[in-house]
Amino acid sequence: MIELKNITKIYKTGEVETIALKNVNLKINKGEFVAIMGPSGSGKSTLMHIIGLLDRPTSGEYFLEGVNVNKLDDDDLAKLRNKKIGFVFQAFYLLPRKNVLENVILPTIYSGLNSKLRIEKAKEALKASAFPENFIYHYPNQLSGGMMQRVAIARALVNDPEIILADEPTGNLDTKTGEIIMHTLQKLNFEKGITIVLITHEEYIAQHAEKIIKIRDGEIIAEEEVKNRKILYHNNEI
Amino acid sequence: MKFNDLLKESLSSLKSNKLRTGLTMLGIIIGVASVISMISLGEGSKVSIQQSIESLGSNNLIVFPGIVQPGRGFVASGRGSAEVLKIKDVEEIKKIENVSAVSPEVQRRFQIVSDIGNNINSTVLGIAPEFFQVRNIQIAEGDQITNENIRSFSKVAVLGSNVAKDLFGDIDPLGRKIRINNLSFRVIGVMQPKGSAGFVSYDDFILVPYTVMQKQLAGTEYFNSITVKVDSKENIEKVREEIEIRLTELHKVTEPDFSIFSQEDILTTLTSVINTFTIFLSFIAGISLIVGGIGIMNMMLTSVTERTREIGLRKAIGAKNKNILNQILLESVFITLIGGAVGIILGSCITIFVGKITNITIIISYKAILISILVSTSIGIIFGYYPAKKAANLDPIEALRYE
């Protein structure tokens, strides 16, 4: 599904070169729930941006579903982000002048879905992210942090992506709300088979994943299965 | 992305800051309104001058004494200074083929007193009977000046409508006496009001037989001008050449010592003056349109900066560069389109209002409306393009991190 080969990313600020990623090799299979963990400045955000097609590597190759994305132009990347990838950010990034439903609809505008289908899909996505139905016409500033993050998850889900990239999704939330979000992510992973890549610096959050990839100073230092995985979602739940 | 959605996105961001959008739009409104009203008033005055000059009789040629310096035009000719046109010139012109009437004129300003004691200073015009035909002047009441009046040096006068009012008020002036330069004249007629025609208004004139004017009032044997009516438009140039040849011969000079104008010449001169003014004023109005455009650019730049994170997010969830570009561009085009439309309405209202209070003919120029729409839309595109391009080229990661 996701395959990185010798990915290196170097940032240039004037004369100074910063190496953010060094020869990273990584493979994430379809349906996996992977946590990328590392302290701040380790390059985990850069890695996420490259996986999420928001940035291009300085060298190395990235295959997404077997396609070498280095060769695609900006418009193709935008299309792939729109169809295949759903982003969940720490700061939610909801548009304040749009209500919940309109925020969730936003990605479908760029995929050209017709308006009737959009609302259907958006409501479906809100349901899947466990967002309370009677709040869908509220504006983001009327919602709690946990609810805003659920809107963001619904927005990530609305175009039926293959991958959800969650960048510190619980960073702005308290532990309990954070757990609800992790529950939702696990549920999406189990039920819909969506590949989930979770970026976090918290060990506790990372343990909700199947696999933890540890990164430090731009290099992957460990890749291990989670032994006592925290499972919040059970198959028998309704 | 569908156009419909693009429109909705653009509108929703414009609506989110109504005051700012409104103020920016105001710049365009004022610009378009002033361009429209300037051009409309210019076109209007052109038409009204054309109408009043044509109302003075068509297919006319006017012979003035003296030579007009090349390039100085009709208005600055300083006519009347030279004295070359006499009654024998009139007789000579009458012989020319295709000439239907010839009207010599001699004019002076005099003090005029009516027999009820009103006193004015006005222009007295010594004329021949052909004057009425050539200048297309009707008599409201009483009689015209006749050939008999000319021959017998009758001291009779026909009054312009304004002069009649000034001299006699509400009293019927027919048959009453007026004194022009201490000579007594009998009023035999009053002209129909005609309004101003370019620079002269016959409503302010007094007509007397030219013989009386020459011998007894002005003490001259010369005319100030000779107006020649040609039977049809096609013959005007031919007659003009013939007059030139014959009068030059008659005056025994090698170069003409007189000038011939057609009504078209006068019209062209006046129209060119108005055109210059219209262009000048529209140019100034156009500057305000450009200033309005700069206002749009300023607003769009601010708005793009404010929305950096939003643009970053839109790109992350799949907006292509051209989607962002189109959205921002459409916002600024929308401002100019709405501003342009309101400006056209406002400009037309101003024009109609000015027309009402000044009695100037007004023409809401469709050309001006079309130009305004085109110009303001292009301003929207030109001044919106840079902010839009800037937004479209934002790096999504940096945009998302923007504080």
XYZ file of C-alpha atoms in Angstrom:
641
model
C 0.000 0.000 0.000
C 2.541 2.531 1.144
C 6.157 1.905 0.273
C 8.999 4.360 0.885
C 12.416 3.601 -0.593
C 15.476 5.541 0.573
C 13.478 8.677 1.214
C 15.620 11.684 2.129
C 14.311 15.153 2.772
C 16.578 18.145 3.128
C 15.304 21.633 3.952
C 17.340 24.583 2.846
C 17.059 27.850 4.678
C 19.536 30.160 3.021
C 22.915 28.469 3.385
C 21.840 26.153 6.166
C 20.744 22.646 5.232
C 18.625 20.661 7.621
C 18.276 16.958 7.061
C 14.767 16.043 8.138
C 14.723 12.473 6.839
C 17.653 10.218 6.068
C 17.258 7.146 3.831
C 13.933 6.121 5.256
C 12.615 2.746 4.124
C 9.116 1.931 5.164
C 6.295 -0.354 4.176
C 2.744 -0.097 5.431
C 0.257 -2.703 4.310
C -3.382 -2.206 3.468
C -5.561 -2.252 6.564
C -2.731 -1.755 9.007
C -2.943 0.566 11.994
C 0.527 2.036 12.385
C 1.796 4.619 14.831
C 4.812 6.719 13.944
C 6.406 7.846 17.164
C 9.209 10.180 17.941
C 10.128 13.295 19.888
C 9.574 16.696 18.341
C 12.109 17.463 15.641
C 12.579 13.793 14.877
C 11.165 14.150 11.367
C 7.877 12.406 11.995
C 5.847 15.329 10.701
C 7.982 15.505 7.560
C 7.410 11.789 7.108
C 3.696 12.284 7.440
C 3.711 15.152 4.926
C 5.517 12.979 2.422
C 3.202 10.023 2.999
C 0.253 12.432 2.753
C 1.527 13.821 -0.573
C 1.727 17.320 0.874
C 5.471 17.409 0.290
C 7.934 15.785 -2.067
C 11.102 13.998 -0.966
C 14.490 15.410 -1.963
C 15.482 11.930 -3.100
C 14.131 8.414 -2.916
C 10.956 6.880 -4.227
C 7.466 6.647 -2.867
C 5.009 4.098 -4.171
C 1.377 4.498 -3.271
C -0.575 1.424 -4.340
C 2.282 0.617 -6.675
C 2.302 4.041 -8.335
C 5.504 6.058 -8.171
C 4.123 9.386 -6.990
C 7.380 11.253 -7.669
C 6.362 11.321 -11.285
C 2.957 12.904 -10.680
C 2.319 16.627 -10.999
C 0.692 18.866 -8.387
C -2.809 18.401 -9.767
C -2.469 14.604 -9.707
C -1.260 14.770 -6.122
C -4.218 16.976 -5.183
C -6.538 14.427 -6.760
C -4.896 11.565 -4.845
C -5.095 13.503 -1.561
C -8.742 14.126 -2.288
C -9.678 10.524 -3.110
C -7.293 8.275 -1.238
C -6.136 10.128 1.845
C -7.999 11.604 4.777
C -6.209 14.022 7.092
C -6.893 14.513 10.765
C -4.879 17.334 12.312
C -4.079 18.255 15.868
C -5.600 21.720 15.377
C -8.708 20.330 13.582
C -8.653 23.089 10.907
C -12.393 23.445 10.583
C -13.571 26.469 8.605
C -15.254 28.763 11.137
C -17.840 30.262 8.780
C -19.149 26.880 7.677
C -21.353 24.667 9.820
C -20.503 21.072 10.679
C -22.214 19.567 7.659
C -20.622 22.090 5.267
C -17.199 21.426 6.744
C -17.602 17.708 6.144
C -18.886 18.326 2.610
C -15.822 20.408 1.670
C -13.666 17.579 0.187
C -16.574 16.379 -1.969
C -16.733 19.809 -3.597
C -13.268 19.208 -4.980
C -14.114 15.689 -6.113
C -17.135 16.969 -8.010
C -19.775 14.885 -6.263
C -23.347 16.014 -6.925
C -25.004 17.954 -4.161
C -27.577 15.364 -3.152
C -24.987 12.634 -2.803
C -22.697 14.977 -0.890
C -25.108 15.516 1.942
C -25.781 11.789 2.106
C -22.063 10.996 2.248
C -21.395 13.722 4.794
C -24.152 12.485 7.097
C -22.866 8.951 6.740
C -19.338 10.085 7.598
C -20.559 12.027 10.623
C -22.364 8.916 11.809
C -19.238 6.808 11.333
C -17.225 9.266 13.408
C -19.919 9.109 16.119
C -20.839 12.763 15.818
C -24.213 13.545 17.454
C -26.782 14.068 14.722
C -28.577 17.041 16.250
C -25.418 19.141 16.143
C -24.778 18.984 12.403
C -25.983 22.543 11.753
C -23.873 24.025 14.538
C -20.785 26.085 13.839
C -17.320 24.951 14.965
C -17.086 27.627 17.674
C -20.163 26.088 19.327
C -18.501 22.684 19.696
C -16.129 21.093 22.205
C -12.653 19.973 21.169
C -13.680 16.321 21.026
C -16.636 17.115 18.833
C -14.524 19.255 16.524
C -12.078 16.397 16.097
C -14.943 14.099 15.221
C -16.051 16.573 12.555
C -12.483 16.511 11.258
C -12.550 12.698 11.164
C -15.854 12.786 9.323
C -14.325 15.217 6.828
C -11.419 12.792 6.376
C -13.872 9.956 5.786
C -16.314 11.581 3.420
C -14.571 10.598 0.183
C -14.059 6.959 1.360
C -10.279 7.172 1.620
C -7.925 4.197 1.747
C -5.694 5.856 4.299
C -6.283 8.139 7.247
C -3.308 10.195 8.338
C -3.809 11.428 11.861
C -1.243 13.966 13.025
C -1.384 14.140 16.842
C -5.182 13.816 16.725
C -5.438 13.770 20.519
C -2.858 16.491 21.120
C -5.428 19.158 21.943
C -7.780 16.867 23.841
C -7.994 15.507 27.372
C -7.298 11.822 27.968
C -10.909 10.741 28.030
C -11.865 12.553 24.855
C -8.633 11.322 23.319
C -9.699 7.762 24.025
C -12.996 8.305 22.278
C -11.107 9.485 19.209
C -8.808 6.445 19.375
C -11.869 4.251 19.681
C -13.300 5.772 16.540
C -10.053 5.284 14.646
C -9.881 1.635 15.717
C -13.460 1.132 14.692
C -12.816 2.576 11.228
C -9.765 0.354 10.943
C -11.648 -2.775 11.926
C -14.927 -2.144 10.197
C -13.936 -0.410 6.998
C -10.405 -1.709 6.708
C -9.035 1.799 6.372
C -5.268 1.979 6.738
C -4.462 4.300 9.606
C -1.175 6.107 10.121
C -1.047 7.805 13.466
C 1.647 10.343 14.304
C 2.220 10.900 17.988
C 4.870 11.516 20.565
C 2.884 9.822 23.322
C 3.664 6.171 24.040
C 0.205 5.726 25.522
C -1.563 6.852 22.356
C 0.805 4.876 20.139
C -0.151 1.683 21.956
C -3.586 1.808 20.336
C -1.899 0.843 17.068
C -0.818 -2.578 15.862
C 2.682 -1.485 15.037
C 4.911 1.322 16.260
C 7.585 2.840 14.073
C 10.041 4.837 16.128
C 11.858 7.656 14.459
C 14.679 9.835 15.753
C 16.861 12.416 13.982
C 15.311 11.573 10.655
C 15.999 7.864 10.858
C 13.812 4.921 11.697
C 15.325 3.359 14.785
C 12.794 0.676 15.548
C 9.757 -0.994 14.057
C 7.879 -3.214 16.442
C 4.528 -4.915 16.966
C 2.592 -3.625 19.962
C 2.564 -6.389 22.558
C -0.188 -5.251 24.874
C -2.247 -3.368 22.371
C -4.954 -1.174 23.867
C -8.096 -2.271 22.139
C -11.069 0.012 22.778
C -13.225 -1.289 20.004
C -14.643 -4.782 20.007
C -16.206 -6.545 17.109
C -19.365 -7.330 19.003
C -20.146 -3.657 19.575
C -23.192 -2.378 17.877
C -14.748 21.428 -9.178
C -18.060 22.682 -10.512
C -18.552 26.381 -11.324
C -21.609 26.431 -9.148
C -19.507 25.395 -6.127
C -16.803 27.870 -7.031
C -19.403 30.620 -7.016
C -20.780 29.514 -3.655
C -17.327 29.372 -2.058
C -16.440 32.824 -3.403
C -19.702 34.347 -2.268
C -19.504 32.840 1.172
C -16.066 34.310 1.799
C -17.175 37.721 0.513
C -20.211 37.576 2.770
C -18.087 36.718 5.782
C -16.724 40.267 5.783
C -19.543 42.396 4.476
C -18.193 45.769 5.586
C -14.829 45.253 3.955
C -16.411 43.908 0.775
C -18.808 46.843 0.714
C -16.127 49.475 1.174
C -13.955 47.931 -1.513
C -16.952 47.785 -3.812
C -17.607 51.463 -3.129
C -14.331 52.322 -4.836
C -15.502 50.598 -8.012
C -19.012 52.042 -7.714
C -17.678 55.591 -7.558
C -15.276 54.963 -10.426
C -17.890 53.458 -12.731
C -20.527 56.024 -11.781
C -18.233 58.925 -12.608
C -17.138 57.427 -15.917
C -20.768 56.822 -16.896
C -21.967 60.276 -15.933
C -19.035 62.052 -17.596
C -19.436 60.212 -20.876
C -23.221 60.538 -20.804
C -23.120 64.280 -20.192
C -20.512 64.684 -22.929
C -22.576 62.709 -25.437
C -25.658 64.620 -24.379
C -24.130 68.048 -24.943
C -22.807 66.933 -28.308
C -26.278 65.921 -29.407
C -27.955 69.043 -28.073
C -25.471 71.306 -29.845
C -25.930 69.349 -33.036
C -29.689 69.709 -32.776
C -29.651 73.423 -32.114
C -27.198 74.134 -34.898
C -29.254 72.109 -37.332
C -32.356 73.932 -36.184
C -30.813 77.138 -37.512
C -31.318 75.869 -41.011
C -29.494 73.212 -42.873
C -27.184 73.224 -45.895
C -25.874 76.661 -45.011
C -22.546 78.221 -45.860
C -21.406 81.311 -44.009
C -19.017 83.808 -45.537
C -17.002 85.874 -43.064
C -14.696 88.731 -43.894
C -11.012 88.183 -43.117
C -8.926 85.067 -43.148
C -8.987 82.476 -40.466
C -5.492 81.474 -39.494
C -4.917 77.819 -40.153
C -5.368 75.786 -37.016
C -7.110 78.499 -35.043
C -10.530 77.307 -35.986
C -13.846 79.008 -36.170
C -14.248 80.224 -32.607
C -10.999 82.184 -32.502
C -11.330 83.713 -35.949
C -11.791 87.283 -34.787
C -14.301 87.814 -37.558
C -15.669 91.204 -38.359
C -12.370 92.955 -38.056
C -11.832 93.038 -41.781
C -14.288 94.892 -43.984
C -14.700 93.330 -47.399
C -18.241 92.028 -47.788
C -20.615 94.427 -49.525
C -24.035 94.224 -51.207
C -22.399 93.508 -54.554
C -20.947 90.309 -53.045
C -24.480 89.319 -52.107
C -25.681 89.998 -55.638
C -22.771 87.986 -57.046
C -23.479 84.968 -54.807
C -27.159 85.055 -55.778
C -26.108 84.394 -59.370
C -24.431 81.102 -58.472
C -26.224 77.936 -59.492
C -27.792 75.812 -56.720
C -27.930 78.743 -54.310
C -31.476 79.008 -53.023
C -31.178 82.055 -50.784
C -28.597 84.530 -49.555
C -28.838 86.387 -46.270
C -26.399 89.196 -45.533
C -26.110 90.277 -41.898
C -24.612 93.240 -40.168
C -24.620 93.386 -36.410
C -23.828 95.891 -33.678
C -24.641 96.301 -29.999
C -26.822 99.232 -29.056
C -28.678 100.724 -26.162
C -32.405 100.185 -26.698
C -35.237 101.935 -24.900
C -38.893 100.954 -25.185
C -41.731 103.448 -25.089
C -42.688 102.199 -21.650
C -39.225 103.152 -20.443
C -37.441 99.773 -20.242
C -33.809 100.009 -21.177
C -31.533 97.199 -22.378
C -28.286 96.693 -24.184
C -28.654 94.211 -26.980
C -27.421 93.022 -30.331
C -29.169 94.545 -33.330
C -28.989 92.576 -36.534
C -29.432 94.232 -39.902
C -30.963 91.626 -42.217
C -32.564 90.984 -45.560
C -35.917 89.132 -45.850
C -34.055 85.947 -46.825
C -32.799 85.779 -43.228
C -35.986 84.066 -42.060
C -35.750 81.364 -44.682
C -32.022 80.786 -44.369
C -31.874 80.792 -40.588
C -35.134 78.896 -40.288
C -36.787 81.489 -38.061
C -40.537 81.746 -37.576
C -42.491 84.807 -36.566
C -44.666 84.267 -33.509
C -46.829 87.323 -34.164
C -46.805 90.251 -36.540
C -44.838 90.465 -39.783
C -41.429 89.720 -41.192
C -39.142 92.364 -42.608
C -39.938 92.723 -46.321
C -38.073 93.841 -49.413
C -40.220 96.936 -49.338
C -38.873 97.704 -45.855
C -35.342 97.309 -47.175
C -35.866 99.564 -50.172
C -37.660 102.317 -48.315
C -35.349 102.337 -45.311
C -38.320 101.603 -43.006
C -37.475 101.958 -39.355
C -39.193 98.732 -38.357
C -37.955 96.062 -35.941
C -38.652 92.399 -35.220
C -37.867 91.426 -31.637
C -36.400 88.243 -30.235
C -38.667 86.639 -27.637
C -36.374 87.485 -24.714
C -35.870 91.044 -25.897
C -39.626 91.492 -26.251
C -40.094 90.355 -22.686
C -37.313 92.614 -21.384
C -38.562 95.676 -23.211
C -42.305 95.328 -22.827
C -42.960 92.762 -20.109
C -46.474 91.456 -20.530
C -47.585 94.258 -22.838
C -48.110 93.326 -26.503
C -45.138 94.916 -28.292
C -46.722 94.994 -31.753
C -47.070 98.554 -33.072
C -45.154 100.069 -30.167
C -42.039 102.169 -30.492
C -38.495 101.463 -29.433
C -35.463 103.716 -29.660
C -32.254 102.188 -30.953
C -29.313 104.567 -30.629
C -31.860 107.412 -30.360
C -33.650 106.494 -33.594
C -37.277 105.533 -33.277
C -38.381 102.120 -34.683
C -41.824 100.560 -34.890
C -42.132 96.972 -33.682
C -43.755 94.896 -36.435
C -43.118 91.366 -35.234
C -41.835 89.017 -32.558
C -39.783 85.884 -33.289
C -40.669 82.479 -31.993
C -38.356 81.440 -29.164
C -35.613 79.179 -30.436
C -33.167 78.611 -27.601
C -29.439 78.785 -27.734
C -27.585 77.431 -30.754
C -23.958 76.994 -29.859
C -22.824 80.491 -29.026
C -25.695 82.635 -30.291
C -29.342 82.886 -29.413
C -31.644 84.848 -31.707
C -34.031 85.172 -28.784
C -31.752 87.964 -27.567
C -31.537 89.795 -30.922
C -33.424 92.625 -32.567
C -33.843 92.466 -36.340
C -33.997 95.595 -38.526
C -33.654 96.091 -42.330
C -29.969 95.949 -43.232
C -30.193 99.176 -45.221
C -31.328 101.101 -42.138
C -28.679 99.353 -40.084
C -25.872 100.206 -42.512
C -26.814 103.796 -43.307
C -28.414 105.080 -40.143
C -27.210 102.985 -37.213
C -23.753 101.640 -37.973
C -22.569 104.015 -40.655
C -20.977 101.333 -42.769
C -21.478 99.743 -46.147
C -20.068 96.368 -45.115
C -21.609 93.170 -43.764
C -20.386 91.020 -40.881
C -21.393 87.832 -42.631
C -23.308 86.427 -45.537
C -25.198 83.210 -45.014
C -25.842 81.175 -48.143
C -28.464 78.476 -48.342
C -27.602 75.718 -50.799
C -30.400 73.696 -52.378
C -28.991 70.321 -51.386
C -26.251 68.791 -49.282
C -24.384 67.388 -52.297
C -23.922 70.842 -53.809
C -22.408 72.472 -50.726
C -18.801 71.901 -51.709
C -19.411 72.972 -55.298
C -21.085 76.197 -54.181
C -18.325 76.854 -51.665
C -15.684 76.674 -54.403
C -17.732 78.849 -56.719
C -18.183 81.536 -54.036
C -14.486 81.488 -53.366
C -13.588 81.961 -57.043
C -16.174 84.637 -57.728
C -15.584 86.741 -54.644
C -11.815 86.587 -55.030
C -12.252 87.892 -58.565
C -14.725 90.528 -57.474
C -12.419 91.792 -54.722
C -9.518 91.908 -57.204
C -7.217 89.977 -54.861
C -5.051 86.908 -55.506
C -5.846 85.123 -52.250
C -9.345 85.191 -50.730
C -9.741 87.963 -48.132
C -12.750 86.192 -46.645
C -13.497 82.772 -45.130
C -16.290 80.328 -45.857
C -17.582 77.963 -43.245
C -20.161 75.261 -43.554
C -22.383 74.310 -40.658
C -20.463 71.095 -40.549
C -17.258 73.045 -39.847
C -18.882 74.795 -36.923
C -20.316 71.552 -35.674
C -16.946 69.826 -35.972
C -15.233 72.589 -34.030
C -17.774 72.556 -31.231
C -17.873 68.769 -31.109
C -14.116 68.579 -30.908
C -14.136 70.974 -27.965
C -16.747 68.859 -26.199
C -14.876 65.682 -27.073
C -11.711 67.038 -25.529
C -13.571 67.888 -22.345
C -15.324 64.543 -22.247
C -12.097 62.636 -22.725
C -10.355 64.737 -20.099
C -13.123 64.275 -17.539
C -13.513 60.565 -18.294
C -9.801 60.165 -17.882
C -10.001 61.646 -14.404
C -12.985 59.419 -13.668
C -10.974 56.492 -15.003
C -8.240 57.204 -12.486
C -10.744 56.675 -9.694
C -11.580 53.324 -11.276
C -7.914 52.329 -11.106
C -7.743 53.479 -7.497
C -10.779 51.268 -6.879
C -8.869 48.394 -8.460
C -5.935 48.952 -6.155
C -8.431 48.856 -3.287
C -9.548 45.420 -4.476
C -5.990 44.173 -4.668
C -5.325 45.456 -1.176
C -8.420 43.766 0.183
C -7.740 40.490 -1.586
C -4.160 40.408 -0.312
C -5.357 40.950 3.238
C -8.058 38.377 2.826
C -5.644 35.806 1.378
C -3.238 36.337 4.267
C -6.066 35.967 6.754
C -7.166 32.767 5.098
C -3.723 31.206 4.757
C -4.625 28.240 6.967
C -7.942 27.790 5.223
C -6.164 27.700 1.872
C -3.653 25.214 3.292
C -6.480 22.988 4.454
C -8.322 23.221 1.155
C -5.170 22.131 -0.613
C -4.623 19.267 1.839
C -8.113 17.910 1.228
C -7.677 18.017 -2.520
C -8.071 21.527 -3.928
C -5.934 21.994 -7.008
C -3.955 25.191 -7.485
C -6.363 26.330 -10.148
C -9.342 25.779 -7.828
C -7.823 28.203 -5.337
C -6.813 30.632 -8.095
C -10.305 30.626 -9.561
C -11.965 31.101 -6.214
C -9.924 34.186 -5.289
C -10.165 35.580 -8.812
C -13.903 35.103 -8.829
C -14.175 36.965 -5.543
C -12.516 40.045 -6.997
C -14.393 39.805 -10.291
C -17.592 39.517 -8.300
C -16.785 42.716 -6.410
C -16.153 44.561 -9.666
C -19.230 43.138 -11.378
C -21.602 44.061 -8.569
C -19.760 47.347 -8.049
C -19.950 47.985 -11.780
C -23.679 47.286 -11.894
C -24.406 49.545 -8.925
C -22.070 52.148 -10.438
C -23.983 52.094 -13.729
C -27.275 52.613 -11.902
C -25.800 55.363 -9.721
C -24.077 57.019 -12.686
C -27.313 56.982 -14.691
C -29.215 58.471 -11.742
C -26.606 61.227 -11.407
C -26.796 61.924 -15.132
C -30.582 62.068 -15.147
C -30.530 64.299 -12.065
C -27.981 66.691 -13.590
C -29.998 66.702 -16.811
C -33.149 67.623 -14.866
C -31.604 70.518 -12.949
C -29.553 71.987 -15.794
C -31.781 71.295 -18.795
C -28.870 69.745 -20.658
C -29.878 66.958 -22.990
C -28.615 63.709 -21.521
C -27.903 60.488 -23.254
C -27.141 57.432 -21.151
C -24.498 56.082 -23.428
C -24.705 52.319 -23.958
C -21.158 52.503 -25.203
C -20.154 53.920 -21.825
C -22.044 51.195 -19.970
C -20.420 48.487 -22.053
C -16.977 50.015 -21.608
C -17.523 50.358 -17.847
C -18.514 46.718 -17.508
C -15.535 45.571 -19.535
C -13.085 47.870 -17.782
C -14.282 47.062 -14.281
C -14.285 43.319 -14.935
C -10.777 43.517 -16.342
C -9.768 45.510 -13.290
C -11.168 42.700 -11.156
C -9.134 40.160 -13.085
C -5.953 42.246 -13.281
C -5.916 43.346 -9.657
C -7.275 40.051 -8.377
C -4.773 37.938 -10.262
C -1.739 38.657 -8.116
C -3.467 37.844 -4.794
C -5.080 34.786 -6.374
C -1.793 33.543 -7.771
C -0.186 34.122 -4.403
C -2.887 32.052 -2.709
C -2.733 29.296 -5.301
C 1.020 28.955 -4.950
C 0.984 28.691 -1.173
C 2.783 25.634 0.113
C 0.116 23.602 1.904
C 2.352 22.657 4.831
C 3.541 26.188 5.471
C 0.011 27.478 5.007
C -1.342 25.035 7.577
C 1.329 26.043 10.070
C 0.698 29.762 9.521
C -0.174 31.548 12.742
